[in-house]
Amino acid sequence: MNKLLAKNVKKSADSFHDSAEAVEFRRLEHRLYNNAEWKKRKVFMVTSANLGEGKSTISSFLSLTHAYNRKIKTLLVDCDLHRPRINKLFDLPQENGLAEYFENRIGVNDLLKDTAIPTLKIVIVAAQRSQPPAQAQLGRPDKEAGF
């Protein structure tokens, strides 16, 4: 499914929109978005207990579906410092991501990556490391761009 996602994103937003997977993700996104209890929520996190269960694929498809169908600004953030995948799925260069931001090497505006869908932006992890930055390095005392 990851290969299909990367293939669809690279081709165009329309090819993703027409895929069989997109139909199912539209159903899921519709249920999440239109549920009265969830309607007020603006942040969704996809997680699991084990490796390889499809967190990156699910979050990518949900983000694509939401941005494409709702025409709402959507931000997909890859926070997996150990096994970043989002940049590979969207064929994005592995530079200027959360790792560099946490190390105070770039600002917030340098994090956002454009996609084929104008309302979808992505934040990647970036710098590939054998180990993520130490906990002490993760502090950001500044409040750039209202964050």
Short mmCIF file of N, CA and C in Angstrom, two decimals:
data_model
loop_
_atom_site.label_atom_id
_atom_site.label_comp_id
_atom_site.label_asym_id
_atom_site.label_seq_id
_atom_site.Cartn_x
_atom_site.Cartn_y
_atom_site.Cartn_z
N MET A 1 0.82 -1.19 0.00
CA MET A 1 0.00 0.00 0.00
C MET A 1 0.87 1.25 0.00
N ASN A 2 2.04 1.22 0.63
CA ASN A 2 2.93 2.38 0.63
C ASN A 2 3.39 2.73 -0.78
N LYS A 3 3.69 1.70 -1.59
CA LYS A 3 4.12 1.95 -2.96
C LYS A 3 3.00 2.61 -3.76
N LEU A 4 1.78 2.16 -3.52
CA LEU A 4 0.63 2.76 -4.20
C LEU A 4 0.48 4.21 -3.80
N LEU A 5 0.64 4.51 -2.52
CA LEU A 5 0.51 5.88 -2.06
C LEU A 5 1.54 6.78 -2.72
N ALA A 6 2.81 6.36 -2.70
CA ALA A 6 3.86 7.16 -3.30
C ALA A 6 3.60 7.34 -4.79
N LYS A 7 3.18 6.28 -5.45
CA LYS A 7 2.89 6.34 -6.88
C LYS A 7 1.76 7.34 -7.15
N ASN A 8 0.70 7.27 -6.35
CA ASN A 8 -0.44 8.16 -6.54
C ASN A 8 -0.08 9.62 -6.27
N VAL A 9 0.67 9.87 -5.21
CA VAL A 9 1.04 11.24 -4.88
C VAL A 9 1.92 11.82 -5.97
N LYS A 10 2.84 11.03 -6.49
CA LYS A 10 3.75 11.52 -7.52
C LYS A 10 2.99 11.82 -8.82
N LYS A 11 2.04 10.96 -9.19
CA LYS A 11 1.31 11.17 -10.44
C LYS A 11 0.48 12.44 -10.37
N SER A 12 -0.49 12.47 -9.50
CA SER A 12 -1.32 13.66 -9.32
C SER A 12 -2.35 13.41 -8.24
N ALA A 13 -2.94 14.47 -7.78
CA ALA A 13 -3.99 14.35 -6.77
C ALA A 13 -5.20 13.61 -7.34
N ASP A 14 -5.47 13.79 -8.62
CA ASP A 14 -6.64 13.14 -9.23
C ASP A 14 -6.49 11.62 -9.26
N SER A 15 -5.29 11.11 -9.51
CA SER A 15 -5.12 9.67 -9.54
C SER A 15 -5.36 9.06 -8.17
N PHE A 16 -4.94 9.76 -7.12
CA PHE A 16 -5.24 9.28 -5.76
C PHE A 16 -6.74 9.27 -5.54
N HIS A 17 -7.39 10.33 -5.95
CA HIS A 17 -8.83 10.49 -5.73
C HIS A 17 -9.63 9.35 -6.35
N ASP A 18 -9.15 8.77 -7.43
CA ASP A 18 -9.88 7.73 -8.14
C ASP A 18 -9.54 6.31 -7.69
N SER A 19 -8.57 6.12 -6.82
CA SER A 19 -8.15 4.78 -6.44
C SER A 19 -9.18 4.12 -5.51
N ALA A 20 -9.15 2.79 -5.48
CA ALA A 20 -10.06 2.04 -4.61
C ALA A 20 -9.80 2.36 -3.14
N GLU A 21 -8.53 2.54 -2.79
CA GLU A 21 -8.18 2.88 -1.41
C GLU A 21 -8.77 4.23 -1.02
N ALA A 22 -8.76 5.17 -1.96
CA ALA A 22 -9.28 6.51 -1.68
C ALA A 22 -10.76 6.47 -1.31
N VAL A 23 -11.51 5.57 -1.94
CA VAL A 23 -12.93 5.44 -1.63
C VAL A 23 -13.11 5.05 -0.16
N GLU A 24 -12.34 4.08 0.29
CA GLU A 24 -12.45 3.64 1.68
C GLU A 24 -11.97 4.71 2.66
N PHE A 25 -10.92 5.43 2.29
CA PHE A 25 -10.44 6.49 3.17
C PHE A 25 -11.39 7.68 3.20
N ARG A 26 -12.13 7.91 2.11
CA ARG A 26 -13.17 8.95 2.14
C ARG A 26 -14.26 8.57 3.14
N ARG A 27 -14.61 7.30 3.17
CA ARG A 27 -15.60 6.84 4.14
C ARG A 27 -15.11 7.06 5.57
N LEU A 28 -13.88 6.65 5.83
CA LEU A 28 -13.31 6.81 7.17
C LEU A 28 -13.22 8.28 7.55
N GLU A 29 -12.70 9.10 6.65
CA GLU A 29 -12.56 10.54 6.91
C GLU A 29 -13.92 11.17 7.14
N HIS A 30 -14.91 10.77 6.36
CA HIS A 30 -16.26 11.30 6.51
C HIS A 30 -16.83 10.97 7.89
N ARG A 31 -16.62 9.74 8.33
CA ARG A 31 -17.11 9.34 9.66
C ARG A 31 -16.41 10.11 10.77
N LEU A 32 -15.11 10.27 10.64
CA LEU A 32 -14.37 11.03 11.66
C LEU A 32 -14.78 12.49 11.66
N TYR A 33 -14.84 13.08 10.48
CA TYR A 33 -15.10 14.52 10.37
C TYR A 33 -16.53 14.89 10.73
N ASN A 34 -17.47 14.03 10.43
CA ASN A 34 -18.88 14.36 10.65
C ASN A 34 -19.45 13.83 11.96
N ASN A 35 -18.67 13.14 12.73
CA ASN A 35 -19.10 12.69 14.04
C ASN A 35 -19.21 13.92 14.94
N ALA A 36 -20.38 14.14 15.54
CA ALA A 36 -20.63 15.35 16.33
C ALA A 36 -19.60 15.51 17.45
N GLU A 37 -19.23 14.41 18.09
CA GLU A 37 -18.28 14.49 19.19
C GLU A 37 -16.88 14.87 18.70
N TRP A 38 -16.54 14.45 17.50
CA TRP A 38 -15.20 14.70 16.96
C TRP A 38 -15.12 15.97 16.13
N LYS A 39 -16.26 16.53 15.78
CA LYS A 39 -16.27 17.67 14.85
C LYS A 39 -15.45 18.86 15.34
N LYS A 40 -15.35 19.04 16.65
CA LYS A 40 -14.60 20.16 17.20
C LYS A 40 -13.09 19.91 17.20
N ARG A 41 -12.68 18.69 17.00
CA ARG A 41 -11.25 18.36 17.06
C ARG A 41 -10.52 18.83 15.82
N LYS A 42 -9.31 19.29 16.02
CA LYS A 42 -8.50 19.74 14.89
C LYS A 42 -7.23 18.91 14.74
N VAL A 43 -6.95 18.06 15.71
CA VAL A 43 -5.73 17.26 15.68
C VAL A 43 -6.10 15.78 15.82
N PHE A 44 -5.55 14.97 14.93
CA PHE A 44 -5.70 13.52 15.01
C PHE A 44 -4.31 12.92 15.04
N MET A 45 -4.13 11.93 15.90
CA MET A 45 -2.85 11.24 15.98
C MET A 45 -3.08 9.77 15.64
N VAL A 46 -2.22 9.25 14.78
CA VAL A 46 -2.29 7.84 14.42
C VAL A 46 -1.10 7.16 15.08
N THR A 47 -1.38 6.14 15.87
CA THR A 47 -0.31 5.45 16.59
C THR A 47 -0.65 3.97 16.74
N SER A 48 0.35 3.19 17.11
CA SER A 48 0.14 1.77 17.40
C SER A 48 1.29 1.29 18.28
N ALA A 49 1.15 0.08 18.79
CA ALA A 49 2.15 -0.46 19.70
C ALA A 49 3.32 -1.12 18.98
N ASN A 50 3.15 -1.49 17.74
CA ASN A 50 4.18 -2.27 17.03
C ASN A 50 4.64 -1.58 15.75
N LEU A 51 5.82 -1.99 15.29
CA LEU A 51 6.35 -1.50 14.02
C LEU A 51 5.59 -2.11 12.85
N GLY A 52 5.53 -1.39 11.76
CA GLY A 52 4.99 -1.93 10.52
C GLY A 52 3.49 -2.14 10.47
N GLU A 53 2.74 -1.47 11.30
CA GLU A 53 1.29 -1.65 11.30
C GLU A 53 0.56 -0.65 10.40
N GLY A 54 1.28 0.25 9.75
CA GLY A 54 0.67 1.14 8.78
C GLY A 54 0.35 2.54 9.26
N LYS A 55 1.01 2.99 10.31
CA LYS A 55 0.74 4.34 10.84
C LYS A 55 1.01 5.42 9.80
N SER A 56 2.13 5.32 9.12
CA SER A 56 2.47 6.33 8.11
C SER A 56 1.52 6.29 6.93
N THR A 57 1.17 5.10 6.50
CA THR A 57 0.25 4.95 5.38
C THR A 57 -1.13 5.48 5.72
N ILE A 58 -1.65 5.09 6.88
CA ILE A 58 -2.98 5.54 7.31
C ILE A 58 -3.01 7.05 7.46
N SER A 59 -2.02 7.62 8.16
CA SER A 59 -2.03 9.07 8.37
C SER A 59 -1.86 9.81 7.05
N SER A 60 -1.08 9.27 6.14
CA SER A 60 -0.90 9.90 4.83
C SER A 60 -2.19 9.90 4.03
N PHE A 61 -2.85 8.75 3.97
CA PHE A 61 -4.12 8.67 3.24
C PHE A 61 -5.18 9.56 3.86
N LEU A 62 -5.28 9.57 5.19
CA LEU A 62 -6.26 10.43 5.84
C LEU A 62 -5.98 11.90 5.55
N SER A 63 -4.72 12.28 5.60
CA SER A 63 -4.35 13.68 5.31
C SER A 63 -4.66 14.05 3.87
N LEU A 64 -4.30 13.17 2.94
CA LEU A 64 -4.61 13.42 1.53
C LEU A 64 -6.11 13.55 1.31
N THR A 65 -6.86 12.64 1.89
CA THR A 65 -8.31 12.64 1.74
C THR A 65 -8.92 13.92 2.29
N HIS A 66 -8.51 14.28 3.48
CA HIS A 66 -9.05 15.48 4.14
C HIS A 66 -8.73 16.74 3.34
N ALA A 67 -7.48 16.88 2.94
CA ALA A 67 -7.06 18.08 2.20
C ALA A 67 -7.73 18.16 0.83
N TYR A 68 -7.81 17.04 0.14
CA TYR A 68 -8.34 17.03 -1.22
C TYR A 68 -9.86 17.23 -1.24
N ASN A 69 -10.57 16.50 -0.39
CA ASN A 69 -12.04 16.53 -0.42
C ASN A 69 -12.64 17.72 0.30
N ARG A 70 -12.07 18.09 1.42
CA ARG A 70 -12.63 19.19 2.21
C ARG A 70 -12.08 20.55 1.80
N LYS A 71 -10.98 20.54 1.07
CA LYS A 71 -10.32 21.80 0.68
C LYS A 71 -9.95 22.62 1.91
N ILE A 72 -9.59 21.92 2.97
CA ILE A 72 -9.21 22.54 4.24
C ILE A 72 -7.70 22.40 4.41
N LYS A 73 -7.07 23.45 4.91
CA LYS A 73 -5.64 23.38 5.17
C LYS A 73 -5.35 22.22 6.12
N THR A 74 -4.47 21.34 5.70
CA THR A 74 -4.15 20.14 6.45
C THR A 74 -2.64 20.02 6.61
N LEU A 75 -2.21 19.66 7.79
CA LEU A 75 -0.78 19.51 8.07
C LEU A 75 -0.52 18.09 8.53
N LEU A 76 0.34 17.38 7.83
CA LEU A 76 0.76 16.03 8.19
C LEU A 76 2.16 16.14 8.78
N VAL A 77 2.33 15.65 10.01
CA VAL A 77 3.62 15.75 10.71
C VAL A 77 4.14 14.36 11.00
N ASP A 78 5.32 14.05 10.49
CA ASP A 78 6.00 12.79 10.79
C ASP A 78 6.85 13.01 12.04
N CYS A 79 6.47 12.40 13.13
CA CYS A 79 7.19 12.56 14.40
C CYS A 79 8.00 11.33 14.77
N ASP A 80 8.16 10.41 13.86
CA ASP A 80 8.91 9.19 14.15
C ASP A 80 10.40 9.44 13.94
N LEU A 81 11.09 9.79 15.02
CA LEU A 81 12.52 10.09 14.94
C LEU A 81 13.36 8.85 14.66
N HIS A 82 12.84 7.67 14.96
CA HIS A 82 13.58 6.43 14.74
C HIS A 82 13.44 5.90 13.33
N ARG A 83 12.21 5.94 12.78
CA ARG A 83 11.94 5.39 11.45
C ARG A 83 11.07 6.34 10.64
N PRO A 84 11.59 7.48 10.23
CA PRO A 84 10.77 8.41 9.44
C PRO A 84 10.40 7.80 8.09
N ARG A 85 9.13 7.94 7.70
CA ARG A 85 8.66 7.36 6.44
C ARG A 85 7.96 8.35 5.53
N ILE A 86 7.39 9.39 6.10
CA ILE A 86 6.54 10.29 5.32
C ILE A 86 7.31 10.91 4.16
N ASN A 87 8.56 11.31 4.38
CA ASN A 87 9.33 11.92 3.28
C ASN A 87 9.49 10.94 2.12
N LYS A 88 9.62 9.65 2.41
CA LYS A 88 9.77 8.65 1.35
C LYS A 88 8.44 8.46 0.61
N LEU A 89 7.35 8.43 1.36
CA LEU A 89 6.04 8.23 0.73
C LEU A 89 5.68 9.37 -0.21
N PHE A 90 6.10 10.59 0.13
CA PHE A 90 5.76 11.76 -0.68
C PHE A 90 6.93 12.20 -1.56
N ASP A 91 8.00 11.40 -1.57
CA ASP A 91 9.18 11.69 -2.39
C ASP A 91 9.73 13.09 -2.10
N LEU A 92 9.90 13.39 -0.81
CA LEU A 92 10.42 14.69 -0.37
C LEU A 92 11.89 14.55 0.02
N PRO A 93 12.69 15.57 -0.23
CA PRO A 93 14.10 15.50 0.20
C PRO A 93 14.19 15.43 1.72
N GLN A 94 15.19 14.72 2.19
CA GLN A 94 15.36 14.52 3.63
C GLN A 94 16.19 15.67 4.20
N GLU A 95 15.57 16.85 4.25
CA GLU A 95 16.25 18.04 4.78
C GLU A 95 15.24 18.98 5.40
N ASN A 96 15.70 19.80 6.31
CA ASN A 96 14.86 20.80 6.99
C ASN A 96 13.61 20.20 7.60
N GLY A 97 13.81 19.43 8.65
CA GLY A 97 12.69 18.81 9.33
C GLY A 97 12.72 19.06 10.83
N LEU A 98 11.95 18.25 11.54
CA LEU A 98 11.85 18.41 12.99
C LEU A 98 13.21 18.30 13.69
N ALA A 99 14.06 17.40 13.23
CA ALA A 99 15.36 17.24 13.88
C ALA A 99 16.16 18.54 13.83
N GLU A 100 16.17 19.19 12.68
CA GLU A 100 16.89 20.46 12.55
C GLU A 100 16.22 21.56 13.35
N TYR A 101 14.90 21.54 13.41
CA TYR A 101 14.17 22.53 14.19
C TYR A 101 14.48 22.38 15.68
N PHE A 102 14.46 21.14 16.17
CA PHE A 102 14.76 20.88 17.58
C PHE A 102 16.18 21.29 17.95
N GLU A 103 17.06 21.24 16.99
CA GLU A 103 18.46 21.63 17.23
C GLU A 103 18.70 23.12 16.96
N ASN A 104 17.63 23.88 16.77
CA ASN A 104 17.69 25.33 16.52
C ASN A 104 18.47 25.68 15.26
N ARG A 105 18.44 24.83 14.25
CA ARG A 105 19.15 25.11 13.01
C ARG A 105 18.26 25.74 11.94
N ILE A 106 16.93 25.57 12.08
CA ILE A 106 15.98 26.19 11.14
C ILE A 106 14.79 26.73 11.91
N GLY A 107 14.00 27.58 11.26
CA GLY A 107 12.81 28.15 11.87
C GLY A 107 11.56 27.39 11.45
N VAL A 108 10.45 27.73 12.04
CA VAL A 108 9.17 27.07 11.77
C VAL A 108 8.79 27.14 10.29
N ASN A 109 9.00 28.26 9.66
CA ASN A 109 8.59 28.42 8.25
C ASN A 109 9.38 27.52 7.31
N ASP A 110 10.58 27.08 7.72
CA ASP A 110 11.38 26.18 6.88
C ASP A 110 10.90 24.74 6.97
N LEU A 111 10.02 24.44 7.91
CA LEU A 111 9.55 23.07 8.11
C LEU A 111 8.52 22.63 7.07
N LEU A 112 7.66 23.53 6.64
CA LEU A 112 6.53 23.17 5.78
C LEU A 112 6.95 22.80 4.37
N LYS A 113 6.52 21.62 3.93
CA LYS A 113 6.79 21.14 2.58
C LYS A 113 5.50 21.13 1.77
N ASP A 114 5.56 21.60 0.54
CA ASP A 114 4.40 21.60 -0.34
C ASP A 114 4.17 20.21 -0.94
N THR A 115 2.93 19.97 -1.36
CA THR A 115 2.57 18.71 -2.03
C THR A 115 1.79 19.03 -3.29
N ALA A 116 1.36 17.97 -3.99
CA ALA A 116 0.55 18.14 -5.20
C ALA A 116 -0.82 18.72 -4.88
N ILE A 117 -1.23 18.61 -3.63
CA ILE A 117 -2.52 19.15 -3.19
C ILE A 117 -2.23 20.46 -2.47
N PRO A 118 -2.72 21.59 -2.98
CA PRO A 118 -2.38 22.89 -2.40
C PRO A 118 -2.73 23.05 -0.92
N THR A 119 -3.75 22.34 -0.44
CA THR A 119 -4.16 22.48 0.96
C THR A 119 -3.45 21.51 1.90
N LEU A 120 -2.53 20.71 1.37
CA LEU A 120 -1.79 19.76 2.21
C LEU A 120 -0.32 20.16 2.31
N LYS A 121 0.14 20.36 3.53
CA LYS A 121 1.55 20.64 3.81
C LYS A 121 2.07 19.51 4.69
N ILE A 122 3.37 19.29 4.62
CA ILE A 122 3.98 18.19 5.38
C ILE A 122 5.19 18.69 6.15
N VAL A 123 5.34 18.16 7.36
CA VAL A 123 6.54 18.38 8.17
C VAL A 123 7.19 17.01 8.32
N ILE A 124 8.45 16.92 7.90
CA ILE A 124 9.16 15.65 7.98
C ILE A 124 10.15 15.67 9.14
N VAL A 125 10.72 14.50 9.44
CA VAL A 125 11.73 14.41 10.49
C VAL A 125 13.06 14.94 9.99
N ALA A 126 13.45 14.57 8.78
CA ALA A 126 14.68 15.00 8.11
C ALA A 126 15.90 14.22 8.52
N ALA A 127 16.90 14.85 9.11
CA ALA A 127 18.22 14.24 9.31
C ALA A 127 18.12 12.81 9.81
N GLN A 128 18.66 11.89 9.01
CA GLN A 128 18.67 10.49 9.39
C GLN A 128 19.81 10.26 10.38
N ARG A 129 19.47 9.67 11.50
CA ARG A 129 20.46 9.42 12.55
C ARG A 129 20.33 7.98 13.01
N SER A 130 21.39 7.50 13.61
CA SER A 130 21.29 6.19 14.24
C SER A 130 20.47 6.30 15.52
N GLN A 131 20.52 7.49 16.15
CA GLN A 131 19.74 7.74 17.35
C GLN A 131 19.13 9.13 17.25
N PRO A 132 17.92 9.32 17.79
CA PRO A 132 17.31 10.66 17.77
C PRO A 132 18.06 11.60 18.71
N PRO A 133 17.84 12.93 18.60
CA PRO A 133 18.52 13.87 19.49
C PRO A 133 18.22 13.56 20.95
N ALA A 134 19.19 13.87 21.81
CA ALA A 134 19.00 13.65 23.24
C ALA A 134 17.83 14.49 23.74
N GLN A 135 17.20 14.05 24.80
CA GLN A 135 16.05 14.77 25.36
C GLN A 135 16.37 16.22 25.65
N ALA A 136 17.57 16.50 26.13
CA ALA A 136 17.95 17.88 26.47
C ALA A 136 17.99 18.77 25.23
N GLN A 137 18.19 18.18 24.05
CA GLN A 137 18.26 18.95 22.82
C GLN A 137 16.89 19.31 22.26
N LEU A 138 15.83 18.76 22.81
CA LEU A 138 14.51 18.93 22.23
C LEU A 138 13.80 20.20 22.67
N GLY A 139 14.37 20.99 23.54
CA GLY A 139 13.71 22.21 24.00
C GLY A 139 13.75 23.30 22.96
N ARG A 140 12.67 24.08 22.89
CA ARG A 140 12.59 25.23 21.99
C ARG A 140 12.05 26.41 22.79
N PRO A 141 12.94 27.25 23.33
CA PRO A 141 12.44 28.35 24.16
C PRO A 141 11.72 29.44 23.39
N ASP A 142 12.00 29.56 22.09
CA ASP A 142 11.35 30.64 21.32
C ASP A 142 9.94 30.26 20.93
N LYS A 143 9.16 31.24 20.57
CA LYS A 143 7.76 31.02 20.19
C LYS A 143 7.55 31.54 18.77
N GLU A 144 8.27 30.97 17.81
CA GLU A 144 8.18 31.40 16.42
C GLU A 144 6.78 31.16 15.85
N ALA A 145 6.37 32.01 14.99
CA ALA A 145 5.15 31.86 14.20
C ALA A 145 3.92 31.46 15.02
N GLY A 146 3.87 31.88 16.27
CA GLY A 146 2.68 31.63 17.09
C GLY A 146 2.57 30.24 17.67
N PHE A 147 3.61 29.41 17.57
CA PHE A 147 3.54 28.06 18.14
C PHE A 147 3.95 28.09 19.59
#
